[in-house]
PDB file of C-alpha atoms in Angstrom:
ATOM      1  CA  UNK R   1      37.815 113.651  50.650  1.00 54.00           C
ATOM      2  CA  UNK R   2      39.501 109.765  49.019  1.00 56.00           C
ATOM      3  CA  UNK R   3      43.019 112.408  49.653  1.00 73.00           C
ATOM      4  CA  UNK R   4      42.598 114.294  52.638  1.00 68.00           C
ATOM      5  CA  UNK R   5      41.982 110.624  54.074  1.00 72.00           C
ATOM      6  CA  UNK R   6      45.468 109.249  52.669  1.00 73.00           C
ATOM      7  CA  UNK R   7      46.875 112.312  53.392  1.00 74.00           C
ATOM      8  CA  UNK R   8      45.751 112.060  57.092  1.00 76.00           C
ATOM      9  CA  UNK R   9      46.827 108.651  57.615  1.00 81.00           C
ATOM     10  CA  UNK R  10      50.388 108.924  55.971  1.00 83.00           C
ATOM     11  CA  UNK R  11      50.400 112.607  58.681  1.00 88.00           C
ATOM     12  CA  UNK R  12      49.348 109.626  61.690  1.00 89.00           C
ATOM     13  CA  UNK R  13      51.441 107.056  59.313  1.00 89.00           C
ATOM     14  CA  UNK R  14      53.915 109.796  59.798  1.00 91.00           C
ATOM     15  CA  UNK R  15      53.136 111.115  63.222  1.00 92.00           C
ATOM     16  CA  UNK R  16      53.145 107.546  65.222  1.00 94.00           C
ATOM     17  CA  UNK R  17      56.382 106.596  63.660  1.00 93.00           C
ATOM     18  CA  UNK R  18      58.230 109.492  64.771  1.00 94.00           C
ATOM     19  CA  UNK R  19      56.648 108.792  69.002  1.00 94.00           C
ATOM     20  CA  UNK R  20      57.644 106.302  68.254  1.00 94.00           C
ATOM     21  CA  UNK R  21      60.958 106.628  67.547  1.00 94.00           C
ATOM     22  CA  UNK R  22      61.212 109.059  69.930  1.00 94.00           C
ATOM     23  CA  UNK R  23      60.489 106.566  72.750  1.00 95.00           C
ATOM     24  CA  UNK R  24      62.863 104.230  71.490  1.00 93.00           C
ATOM     25  CA  UNK R  25      65.519 106.911  71.514  1.00 93.00           C
ATOM     26  CA  UNK R  26      64.359 107.815  74.881  1.00 95.00           C
ATOM     27  CA  UNK R  27      64.292 103.960  75.883  1.00 95.00           C
ATOM     28  CA  UNK R  28      68.117 103.740  74.555  1.00 93.00           C
ATOM     29  CA  UNK R  29      69.197 106.765  76.444  1.00 95.00           C
ATOM     30  CA  UNK R  30      67.521 105.624  79.635  1.00 96.00           C
ATOM     31  CA  UNK R  31      69.397 102.099  79.867  1.00 95.00           C
ATOM     32  CA  UNK R  32      71.738 103.594  79.262  1.00 96.00           C
ATOM     33  CA  UNK R  33      71.922 105.264  81.900  1.00 97.00           C
ATOM     34  CA  UNK R  34      70.052 102.137  84.312  1.00 97.00           C
ATOM     35  CA  UNK R  35      73.401 100.549  83.040  1.00 97.00           C
ATOM     36  CA  UNK R  36      75.280 103.661  84.126  1.00 97.00           C
ATOM     37  CA  UNK R  37      73.499 103.607  87.370  1.00 98.00           C
ATOM     38  CA  UNK R  38      73.620  99.890  88.629  1.00 97.00           C
ATOM     39  CA  UNK R  39      77.664 100.504  87.720  1.00 97.00           C
ATOM     40  CA  UNK R  40      78.292 103.483  90.068  1.00 98.00           C
ATOM     41  CA  UNK R  41      76.107 100.810  92.570  1.00 98.00           C
ATOM     42  CA  UNK R  42      78.497  98.483  91.605  1.00 98.00           C
ATOM     43  CA  UNK R  43      81.909 100.609  91.847  1.00 98.00           C
ATOM     44  CA  UNK R  44      80.566 102.158  95.045  1.00 98.00           C
ATOM     45  CA  UNK R  45      79.904  98.538  96.550  1.00 97.00           C
ATOM     46  CA  UNK R  46      83.408  97.749  96.016  1.00 98.00           C
ATOM     47  CA  UNK R  47      84.597 100.952  97.324  1.00 98.00           C
ATOM     48  CA  UNK R  48      82.903 100.316 100.460  1.00 98.00           C
ATOM     49  CA  UNK R  49      84.189  97.018 100.574  1.00 97.00           C
ATOM     50  CA  UNK R  50      87.581  98.277 100.275  1.00 98.00           C
ATOM     51  CA  UNK R  51      87.495 100.920 103.134  1.00 98.00           C
ATOM     52  CA  UNK R  52      86.095  98.357 104.505  1.00 98.00           C
ATOM     53  CA  UNK R  53      89.710  96.440 104.605  1.00 98.00           C
ATOM     54  CA  UNK R  54      91.297  98.970 104.933  1.00 98.00           C
ATOM     55  CA  UNK R  55      89.722 100.204 108.134  1.00 98.00           C
ATOM     56  CA  UNK R  56      90.521  96.804 109.384  1.00 98.00           C
ATOM     57  CA  UNK R  57      94.748  96.895 108.004  1.00 98.00           C
ATOM     58  CA  UNK R  58      95.010 100.429 109.865  1.00 98.00           C
ATOM     59  CA  UNK R  59      92.903  99.225 113.213  1.00 98.00           C
ATOM     60  CA  UNK R  60      95.518  95.745 112.345  1.00 98.00           C
ATOM     61  CA  UNK R  61      98.704  97.706 112.074  1.00 98.00           C
ATOM     62  CA  UNK R  62      97.642 100.112 115.084  1.00 98.00           C
ATOM     63  CA  UNK R  63      97.523  97.625 117.141  1.00 98.00           C
ATOM     64  CA  UNK R  64     100.861  96.221 115.952  1.00 98.00           C
ATOM     65  CA  UNK R  65     102.081  99.811 116.795  1.00 98.00           C
ATOM     66  CA  UNK R  66     101.025  99.271 120.153  1.00 98.00           C
ATOM     67  CA  UNK R  67     102.223  95.881 120.972  1.00 98.00           C
ATOM     68  CA  UNK R  68     106.136  97.278 119.477  1.00 98.00           C
ATOM     69  CA  UNK R  69     105.234 100.215 121.398  1.00 98.00           C
ATOM     70  CA  UNK R  70     104.786  98.257 125.279  1.00 98.00           C
ATOM     71  CA  UNK R  71     107.866  95.737 124.200  1.00 98.00           C
ATOM     72  CA  UNK R  72     110.470  99.213 123.630  1.00 98.00           C
ATOM     73  CA  UNK R  73     108.917 100.584 126.846  1.00 98.00           C
ATOM     74  CA  UNK R  74     109.843  97.228 128.356  1.00 97.00           C
ATOM     75  CA  UNK R  75     113.179  96.771 126.870  1.00 98.00           C
ATOM     76  CA  UNK R  76     113.966 100.619 128.134  1.00 98.00           C
ATOM     77  CA  UNK R  77     112.618  99.653 131.934  1.00 97.00           C
ATOM     78  CA  UNK R  78     115.489  96.470 131.224  1.00 97.00           C
ATOM     79  CA  UNK R  79     118.323  98.652 130.168  1.00 97.00           C
ATOM     80  CA  UNK R  80     116.931 100.811 133.396  1.00 97.00           C
ATOM     81  CA  UNK R  81     117.228  98.157 135.291  1.00 97.00           C
ATOM     82  CA  UNK R  82     120.902  97.700 134.250  1.00 97.00           C
ATOM     83  CA  UNK R  83     122.420 100.454 134.354  1.00 97.00           C
ATOM     84  CA  UNK R  84     121.701 101.004 137.487  1.00 97.00           C
ATOM     85  CA  UNK R  85     123.193  98.093 138.764  1.00 96.00           C
ATOM     86  CA  UNK R  86     126.249  98.724 137.163  1.00 97.00           C
ATOM     87  CA  UNK R  87     125.879 102.280 138.662  1.00 96.00           C
ATOM     88  CA  UNK R  88     125.861 100.442 142.265  1.00 96.00           C
ATOM     89  CA  UNK R  89     128.607  97.981 140.631  1.00 96.00           C
ATOM     90  CA  UNK R  90     130.732 101.069 140.390  1.00 96.00           C
ATOM     91  CA  UNK R  91     129.694 102.625 143.309  1.00 96.00           C
ATOM     92  CA  UNK R  92     130.599  99.999 145.449  1.00 95.00           C
ATOM     93  CA  UNK R  93     134.112  99.097 143.543  1.00 95.00           C
ATOM     94  CA  UNK R  94     134.860 102.962 143.607  1.00 95.00           C
ATOM     95  CA  UNK R  95     134.311 103.481 147.740  1.00 93.00           C
ATOM     96  CA  UNK R  96     136.163 100.610 148.550  1.00 93.00           C
ATOM     97  CA  UNK R  97     139.130 101.759 146.365  1.00 93.00           C
ATOM     98  CA  UNK R  98     138.764 104.835 148.086  1.00 94.00           C
ATOM     99  CA  UNK R  99     138.267 102.713 151.597  1.00 91.00           C
ATOM    100  CA  UNK R 100     141.105 100.803 150.933  1.00 92.00           C
ATOM    101  CA  UNK R 101     143.658 103.637 150.058  1.00 90.00           C
ATOM    102  CA  UNK R 102     142.083 105.888 153.352  1.00 91.00           C
ATOM    103  CA  UNK R 103     143.319 103.211 155.158  1.00 88.00           C
ATOM    104  CA  UNK R 104     146.439 102.840 152.818  1.00 87.00           C
ATOM    105  CA  UNK R 105     147.266 105.481 153.413  1.00 85.00           C
ATOM    106  CA  UNK R 106     146.692 106.432 157.100  1.00 86.00           C
ATOM    107  CA  UNK R 107     148.841 103.014 157.947  1.00 82.00           C
ATOM    108  CA  UNK R 108     151.577 104.368 156.235  1.00 82.00           C
ATOM    109  CA  UNK R 109     151.003 107.784 157.907  1.00 77.00           C
ATOM    110  CA  UNK R 110     150.837 106.072 161.122  1.00 80.00           C
ATOM    111  CA  UNK R 111     153.630 104.568 160.730  1.00 78.00           C
ATOM    112  CA  UNK R 112     155.446 107.024 159.409  1.00 66.00           C
TER     113      UNK R 112
END
């Protein structure tokens, strides 16, 4: 019985040792997994922050583009007004030149 008790104690001791070793191994794996999950959570939070910053930058760029387009439209309106003024001026000059030429020719024709 003494031998059996020693063998039983040794077997139980080995079993407990192996179980403890297995538990420690699993604890290490779980700790590594938790560390990896924590890192992913931090990275995800940073990505969310980056995304919000990018969305804000995009919004600013869109606003700037709209302002630029409004400026272009305004400048195009001014250009059209200038072209209209130039056209009126040319029309007036041509009309006056034709009128003067016709009057001069008619005077020359009537005097001849």
